[in-house]
Amino acid sequence: GAVVSQHPSRVICKSGTSVKIECRSLDFQATTMFWYRQFPKKSLMLMATSNEGSKATYEQGVEKDKFLINHASLTLSTLTVTSAHPEDSSFYICSARGHWENNEQFFGPGTRLTVL
Amino acid sequence: GQNIDQPTEMTATEGAIVQINCTYQTSGFNGLFWYQQHAGEAPTFLSYNVLDGLEEKGRFSSFLSRSKGYSYLLLKELQMKDSASYLCAVLDSNYQLIWGAGTKLIIKP
């Protein structure tokens, strides 16, 4: 299957700082990348969808200025959590989709963010 | 609204068979996925159904009935490593994945 990497896998930061998470498709071109957030024992919550070279589409209730998404190339998307606060602590997962018939999404390993 | 229902938790015995059900109501349908997620890890793909019927892949099988808005994931010869959450997700008319809350499967020796 296709491989998606995510970096960093874990990050601990102080309140008020910004954190950047990278998502890369290693062996395919990702036409679309998705960013999810998951709270403990809860399902995945879609935050935004991004297509290469265009602005991300955010889900209702997700602050665009808080969660900056850049999809600069067909293999890289970044999520920046700006001015992080303890309530932003969560598991962030990206996924990528290429030109496949079944529209399957391949997931990165996730990033555990802890804001102190 | 869009809704996907699956049981919160199930328990089964090692070596046995378990069926995890999923019912859905979505705006359009372009396929149904099952993913496995171990604690602290990202989901991994198990199966994809877009036509009615049963898809078998080793110990795992997935069934779909579009007219009933229903799917199940069947796991045979259960192993301890199958303890995980199983997520049902439907691709809607906008090709967006709508996720169920997941079913936590506990395997006992």
Short mmCIF file of C-alpha atoms in Angstrom, two decimals:
data_model
loop_
_atom_site.label_atom_id
_atom_site.label_comp_id
_atom_site.label_asym_id
_atom_site.label_seq_id
_atom_site.Cartn_x
_atom_site.Cartn_y
_atom_site.Cartn_z
CA GLY A 1 0.00 0.00 0.00
CA ALA A 2 0.89 3.65 -0.27
CA VAL A 3 2.92 5.20 2.53
CA VAL A 4 2.22 8.41 4.36
CA SER A 5 4.64 9.80 6.91
CA GLN A 6 3.93 12.34 9.60
CA HIS A 7 6.40 14.33 11.66
CA PRO A 8 6.83 14.75 14.52
CA SER A 9 5.21 11.73 16.14
CA ARG A 10 5.11 13.44 19.53
CA VAL A 11 5.50 17.03 20.56
CA ILE A 12 5.22 18.79 23.89
CA CYS A 13 5.09 22.56 23.86
CA LYS A 14 4.34 25.48 26.13
CA SER A 15 1.09 27.34 25.96
CA GLY A 16 1.22 30.22 23.48
CA THR A 17 3.76 28.67 21.13
CA SER A 18 3.09 27.40 17.59
CA VAL A 19 3.62 23.86 16.41
CA LYS A 20 4.01 22.66 12.84
CA ILE A 21 3.12 19.11 11.80
CA GLU A 22 4.21 17.74 8.43
CA CYS A 23 2.43 15.12 6.37
CA ARG A 24 4.15 13.55 3.38
CA SER A 25 3.06 11.00 0.80
CA LEU A 26 6.24 9.03 0.17
CA ASP A 27 5.51 6.97 -2.89
CA PHE A 28 2.56 8.60 -4.59
CA GLN A 29 1.17 11.98 -5.48
CA ALA A 30 -1.59 13.01 -3.14
CA THR A 31 -4.25 15.00 -4.92
CA THR A 32 -6.04 15.55 -1.63
CA MET A 33 -4.87 15.53 1.96
CA PHE A 34 -7.04 15.44 5.04
CA TRP A 35 -6.36 16.52 8.60
CA TYR A 36 -8.14 14.82 11.46
CA ARG A 37 -8.22 15.26 15.18
CA GLN A 38 -9.02 12.49 17.61
CA PHE A 39 -9.80 12.72 21.30
CA PRO A 40 -9.32 9.69 23.56
CA LYS A 41 -11.86 6.96 22.91
CA LYS A 42 -13.57 9.09 20.26
CA SER A 43 -13.78 8.76 16.52
CA LEU A 44 -11.86 10.76 13.98
CA MET A 45 -13.02 14.33 13.50
CA LEU A 46 -12.27 15.86 10.12
CA MET A 47 -10.74 19.30 10.51
CA ALA A 48 -9.99 20.26 6.93
CA THR A 49 -9.48 19.04 3.41
CA SER A 50 -6.71 20.44 1.26
CA ASN A 51 -5.94 20.15 -2.41
CA GLU A 52 -2.51 20.93 -3.78
CA GLY A 53 -2.10 24.57 -4.68
CA SER A 54 -5.43 25.73 -3.32
CA LYS A 55 -6.78 26.89 0.02
CA ALA A 56 -7.93 24.31 2.49
CA THR A 57 -11.61 23.72 3.12
CA TYR A 58 -12.29 23.79 6.85
CA GLU A 59 -15.08 21.96 8.62
CA GLN A 60 -17.61 23.91 10.59
CA GLY A 61 -16.30 24.93 13.98
CA VAL A 62 -12.62 24.67 13.04
CA GLU A 63 -10.81 28.00 13.28
CA LYS A 64 -8.86 28.77 10.12
CA ASP A 65 -6.53 31.21 11.86
CA LYS A 66 -5.86 28.74 14.61
CA PHE A 67 -5.11 25.75 12.43
CA LEU A 68 -3.14 26.87 9.39
CA ILE A 69 -2.91 24.38 6.57
CA ASN A 70 -0.53 24.61 3.65
CA HIS A 71 -0.54 22.10 0.81
CA ALA A 72 2.41 23.35 -1.19
CA SER A 73 3.08 20.27 -3.29
CA LEU A 74 1.55 16.96 -4.28
CA THR A 75 3.53 15.21 -1.58
CA LEU A 76 3.50 17.63 1.36
CA SER A 77 0.90 19.27 3.55
CA THR A 78 1.54 21.04 6.84
CA LEU A 79 -0.72 21.85 9.77
CA THR A 80 0.39 24.64 12.09
CA VAL A 81 -1.35 24.98 15.43
CA THR A 82 -0.88 28.64 16.29
CA SER A 83 -0.78 29.98 19.83
CA ALA A 84 -1.44 26.52 21.21
CA HIS A 85 -3.40 26.07 24.43
CA PRO A 86 -3.92 23.00 26.63
CA GLU A 87 -7.30 22.32 25.02
CA ASP A 88 -5.48 21.84 21.69
CA SER A 89 -3.79 18.77 23.13
CA SER A 90 -4.93 15.87 21.00
CA PHE A 91 -3.94 13.22 18.48
CA TYR A 92 -3.66 14.75 15.01
CA ILE A 93 -3.74 12.45 12.01
CA CYS A 94 -3.31 13.23 8.35
CA SER A 95 -4.38 11.12 5.42
CA ALA A 96 -3.78 11.34 1.71
CA ARG A 97 -5.67 10.26 -1.34
CA GLY A 98 -4.34 9.75 -4.84
CA HIS A 99 -5.94 8.84 -8.14
CA TRP A 100 -7.42 5.53 -7.08
CA GLU A 101 -10.67 4.02 -8.13
CA ASN A 102 -11.85 3.27 -4.62
CA ASN A 103 -10.92 6.68 -3.20
CA GLU A 104 -9.02 5.02 -0.40
CA GLN A 105 -7.25 7.29 2.06
CA PHE A 106 -3.89 6.29 3.51
CA PHE A 107 -3.17 7.50 6.98
CA GLY A 108 -0.04 8.88 8.53
CA PRO A 109 1.02 7.48 11.93
CA GLY A 110 -0.37 10.49 13.78
CA THR A 111 1.11 13.20 15.99
CA ARG A 112 0.45 13.35 19.72
CA LEU A 113 0.40 17.02 20.75
CA THR A 114 0.58 17.95 24.42
CA VAL A 115 0.34 21.62 25.34
CA LEU A 116 1.45 22.45 28.85
CA GLY B 1 -28.14 14.65 8.90
CA GLN B 2 -25.54 12.02 8.29
CA ASN B 3 -25.20 9.22 10.77
CA ILE B 4 -23.21 6.05 11.20
CA ASP B 5 -24.00 3.65 14.03
CA GLN B 6 -21.89 0.82 15.34
CA PRO B 7 -21.70 -0.80 18.77
CA THR B 8 -19.40 0.89 21.25
CA GLU B 9 -17.72 -2.23 22.54
CA MET B 10 -17.72 -5.98 21.96
CA THR B 11 -15.98 -8.87 23.67
CA ALA B 12 -15.02 -12.17 22.07
CA THR B 13 -12.87 -15.20 22.80
CA GLU B 14 -9.60 -16.06 21.11
CA GLY B 15 -10.21 -18.47 18.23
CA ALA B 16 -13.86 -17.54 17.90
CA ILE B 17 -15.76 -15.49 15.30
CA VAL B 18 -17.17 -12.00 15.81
CA GLN B 19 -19.38 -9.81 13.65
CA ILE B 20 -19.31 -6.04 13.98
CA ASN B 21 -22.33 -4.30 12.51
CA CYS B 22 -22.57 -0.85 11.00
CA THR B 23 -25.68 1.00 9.82
CA TYR B 24 -25.53 4.28 7.99
CA GLN B 25 -27.66 7.16 6.75
CA THR B 26 -25.70 9.47 4.50
CA SER B 27 -26.25 11.94 1.70
CA GLY B 28 -25.19 9.72 -1.17
CA PHE B 29 -23.01 6.66 -1.14
CA ASN B 30 -19.72 6.02 -2.89
CA GLY B 31 -18.45 3.12 -0.85
CA LEU B 32 -17.96 1.89 2.68
CA PHE B 33 -14.63 1.33 4.40
CA TRP B 34 -13.60 -0.62 7.45
CA TYR B 35 -10.45 0.45 9.28
CA GLN B 36 -8.64 -1.07 12.24
CA GLN B 37 -7.10 1.23 14.83
CA HIS B 38 -4.89 0.14 17.70
CA ALA B 39 -4.66 2.45 20.68
CA GLY B 40 -2.37 5.40 20.03
CA GLU B 41 -1.95 4.55 16.36
CA ALA B 42 -3.48 5.75 13.10
CA PRO B 43 -6.18 3.70 11.34
CA THR B 44 -5.16 1.02 8.87
CA PHE B 45 -7.28 -0.05 5.91
CA LEU B 46 -9.13 -3.36 6.13
CA SER B 47 -11.76 -3.39 3.40
CA TYR B 48 -13.80 -1.46 0.89
CA ASN B 49 -17.29 -2.33 -0.37
CA VAL B 50 -19.17 -0.42 -3.02
CA LEU B 51 -21.39 -3.20 -4.38
CA ASP B 52 -23.73 -5.44 -2.41
CA GLY B 53 -22.33 -8.68 -1.19
CA LEU B 54 -19.50 -10.23 0.71
CA GLU B 55 -15.82 -9.44 0.23
CA GLU B 56 -13.46 -11.96 1.79
CA LYS B 57 -9.84 -11.24 2.61
CA GLY B 58 -8.16 -13.88 4.72
CA ARG B 59 -9.62 -13.97 8.23
CA PHE B 60 -11.58 -10.79 7.62
CA SER B 61 -14.74 -10.44 5.51
CA SER B 62 -16.96 -7.44 4.92
CA PHE B 63 -20.57 -7.41 3.79
CA LEU B 64 -22.67 -4.62 2.33
CA SER B 65 -26.37 -4.13 1.69
CA ARG B 66 -26.96 -0.70 0.17
CA SER B 67 -30.75 -1.01 0.24
CA LYS B 68 -30.62 -1.59 4.00
CA GLY B 69 -27.82 0.88 4.71
CA TYR B 70 -26.00 -1.91 6.47
CA SER B 71 -22.58 -3.47 6.61
CA TYR B 72 -20.76 -5.89 8.84
CA LEU B 73 -17.17 -6.86 9.41
CA LEU B 74 -16.61 -10.53 10.20
CA LEU B 75 -13.44 -11.61 11.94
CA LYS B 76 -12.65 -15.32 12.09
CA GLU B 77 -10.13 -17.28 14.15
CA LEU B 78 -9.68 -14.37 16.46
CA GLN B 79 -6.20 -13.62 17.74
CA MET B 80 -5.18 -11.49 20.69
CA LYS B 81 -3.64 -8.97 18.29
CA ASP B 82 -7.12 -8.34 16.85
CA SER B 83 -7.95 -6.38 20.00
CA ALA B 84 -8.44 -2.89 18.59
CA SER B 85 -11.08 -0.41 17.56
CA TYR B 86 -12.83 -1.04 14.25
CA LEU B 87 -14.05 2.03 12.39
CA CYS B 88 -16.81 2.03 9.79
CA ALA B 89 -16.69 4.95 7.34
CA VAL B 90 -18.91 5.86 4.39
CA LEU B 91 -17.85 7.93 1.38
CA ASP B 92 -20.70 10.32 0.75
CA SER B 93 -21.83 12.08 -2.44
CA ASN B 94 -19.06 14.67 -2.02
CA TYR B 95 -16.46 11.90 -1.67
CA GLN B 96 -16.00 12.84 1.94
CA LEU B 97 -15.54 10.11 4.54
CA ILE B 98 -18.16 10.06 7.26
CA TRP B 99 -16.84 8.18 10.28
CA GLY B 100 -18.56 6.02 12.84
CA ALA B 101 -17.45 6.29 16.45
CA GLY B 102 -15.73 2.93 16.27
CA THR B 103 -16.24 -0.41 18.00
CA LYS B 104 -13.73 -1.42 20.62
CA LEU B 105 -13.14 -5.16 20.33
CA ILE B 106 -11.76 -6.94 23.37
CA ILE B 107 -10.36 -10.43 22.86
CA LYS B 108 -10.15 -12.72 25.87
CA PRO B 109 -8.00 -15.85 26.06
#
